[in-house]
């Protein structure tokens, strides 16, 4: 009886191990792009700039995909 109980416990344990999520971590590489921009599932070639809440889209990307009429005067440009 003990053998059956141990065998059943072992089988249950093996099934439990198989159902655990994968713990392997894979480092993402976006073709060497450190801050990729994705648009409709496609990665744009131009990277973003800044970090955290200061993350910014390049002006040409904004003009091409968001607002074609957007212009920036030299007095409005902030140095990083």
PDB file of C-alpha atoms in Angstrom, residues 3-75:
ATOM      1  CA  UNK A   3       4.466   1.672  -2.515  1.00  0.00           C
ATOM      2  CA  UNK A   4       1.283   2.668  -4.343  1.00  0.00           C
ATOM      3  CA  UNK A   5       0.984   5.852  -2.272  1.00  0.00           C
ATOM      4  CA  UNK A   6       4.622   6.804  -2.920  1.00  0.00           C
ATOM      5  CA  UNK A   7       4.301   6.028  -6.646  1.00  0.00           C
ATOM      6  CA  UNK A   8       1.139   8.124  -6.905  1.00  0.00           C
ATOM      7  CA  UNK A   9       2.778  10.983  -5.022  1.00  0.00           C
ATOM      8  CA  UNK A  10       5.827  10.820  -7.280  1.00  0.00           C
ATOM      9  CA  UNK A  11       3.687  10.896 -10.437  1.00  0.00           C
ATOM     10  CA  UNK A  12       1.650  13.817  -9.081  1.00  0.00           C
ATOM     11  CA  UNK A  13       4.875  15.678  -8.226  1.00  0.00           C
ATOM     12  CA  UNK A  14       6.280  15.106 -11.732  1.00  0.00           C
ATOM     13  CA  UNK A  15       3.062  16.430 -13.336  1.00  0.00           C
ATOM     14  CA  UNK A  16       3.191  19.456 -11.021  1.00  0.00           C
ATOM     15  CA  UNK A  17       6.800  20.180 -12.058  1.00  0.00           C
ATOM     16  CA  UNK A  18       5.814  20.035 -15.741  1.00  0.00           C
ATOM     17  CA  UNK A  19       2.998  22.550 -15.204  1.00  0.00           C
ATOM     18  CA  UNK A  20       5.218  25.215 -13.621  1.00  0.00           C
ATOM     19  CA  UNK A  21       5.912  28.302 -15.753  1.00  0.00           C
ATOM     20  CA  UNK A  22       9.277  28.640 -17.442  1.00  0.00           C
ATOM     21  CA  UNK A  23      11.840  30.451 -15.274  1.00  0.00           C
ATOM     22  CA  UNK A  24      14.358  31.078 -18.062  1.00  0.00           C
ATOM     23  CA  UNK A  25      15.073  34.771 -18.677  1.00  0.00           C
ATOM     24  CA  UNK A  26      15.902  35.926 -22.180  1.00  0.00           C
ATOM     25  CA  UNK A  27      17.594  39.269 -22.743  1.00  0.00           C
ATOM     26  CA  UNK A  28      15.722  41.189 -25.418  1.00  0.00           C
ATOM     27  CA  UNK A  29      17.725  42.494 -28.339  1.00  0.00           C
ATOM     28  CA  UNK A  30      15.997  44.861 -30.723  1.00  0.00           C
ATOM     29  CA  UNK A  31      18.671  44.676 -33.443  1.00  0.00           C
ATOM     30  CA  UNK A  32      21.031  46.718 -31.284  1.00  0.00           C
ATOM     31  CA  UNK A  33      18.469  49.502 -30.821  1.00  0.00           C
ATOM     32  CA  UNK A  34      18.678  50.538 -27.133  1.00  0.00           C
ATOM     33  CA  UNK A  35      15.300  52.356 -27.052  1.00  0.00           C
ATOM     34  CA  UNK A  36      13.113  50.947 -29.823  1.00  0.00           C
ATOM     35  CA  UNK A  37       9.914  52.592 -31.007  1.00  0.00           C
ATOM     36  CA  UNK A  38       7.110  50.277 -32.138  1.00  0.00           C
ATOM     37  CA  UNK A  39       4.263  51.413 -34.365  1.00  0.00           C
ATOM     38  CA  UNK A  40       1.436  48.979 -35.146  1.00  0.00           C
ATOM     39  CA  UNK A  41       3.693  46.058 -34.214  1.00  0.00           C
ATOM     40  CA  UNK A  42       6.598  47.166 -36.391  1.00  0.00           C
ATOM     41  CA  UNK A  43       9.878  48.474 -35.030  1.00  0.00           C
ATOM     42  CA  UNK A  44      10.978  51.828 -36.410  1.00  0.00           C
ATOM     43  CA  UNK A  45      14.659  52.306 -37.233  1.00  0.00           C
ATOM     44  CA  UNK A  46      14.938  55.536 -35.231  1.00  0.00           C
ATOM     45  CA  UNK A  47      15.423  55.073 -31.455  1.00  0.00           C
ATOM     46  CA  UNK A  48      13.785  57.185 -28.764  1.00  0.00           C
ATOM     47  CA  UNK A  49      15.899  59.432 -26.549  1.00  0.00           C
ATOM     48  CA  UNK A  50      15.909  60.109 -22.806  1.00  0.00           C
ATOM     49  CA  UNK A  51      14.881  57.781 -19.981  1.00  0.00           C
ATOM     50  CA  UNK A  52      11.863  57.159 -17.752  1.00  0.00           C
ATOM     51  CA  UNK A  53       9.378  60.027 -17.791  1.00  0.00           C
ATOM     52  CA  UNK A  54      11.832  62.023 -19.923  1.00  0.00           C
ATOM     53  CA  UNK A  55      11.599  59.527 -22.796  1.00  0.00           C
ATOM     54  CA  UNK A  56      11.020  61.445 -26.038  1.00  0.00           C
ATOM     55  CA  UNK A  57      10.182  60.608 -29.635  1.00  0.00           C
ATOM     56  CA  UNK A  58      12.381  62.150 -32.320  1.00  0.00           C
ATOM     57  CA  UNK A  59      10.801  65.096 -34.124  1.00  0.00           C
ATOM     58  CA  UNK A  60      10.930  63.393 -37.526  1.00  0.00           C
ATOM     59  CA  UNK A  61       9.026  60.367 -36.147  1.00  0.00           C
ATOM     60  CA  UNK A  62       6.359  62.631 -34.620  1.00  0.00           C
ATOM     61  CA  UNK A  63       6.027  64.585 -37.863  1.00  0.00           C
ATOM     62  CA  UNK A  64       5.825  61.463 -40.007  1.00  0.00           C
ATOM     63  CA  UNK A  65       3.415  59.368 -37.916  1.00  0.00           C
ATOM     64  CA  UNK A  66       1.551  61.670 -35.494  1.00  0.00           C
ATOM     65  CA  UNK A  67       1.297  65.288 -36.646  1.00  0.00           C
ATOM     66  CA  UNK A  68       2.588  66.326 -40.059  1.00  0.00           C
ATOM     67  CA  UNK A  69       1.972  70.010 -39.290  1.00  0.00           C
ATOM     68  CA  UNK A  70       4.162  70.072 -36.183  1.00  0.00           C
ATOM     69  CA  UNK A  71       7.129  72.434 -36.394  1.00  0.00           C
ATOM     70  CA  UNK A  72       9.662  73.424 -33.791  1.00  0.00           C
ATOM     71  CA  UNK A  73      11.355  76.772 -33.549  1.00  0.00           C
ATOM     72  CA  UNK A  74      14.972  76.916 -32.384  1.00  0.00           C
ATOM     73  CA  UNK A  75      13.956  78.823 -29.222  1.00  0.00           C
TER      74      UNK A  75
END
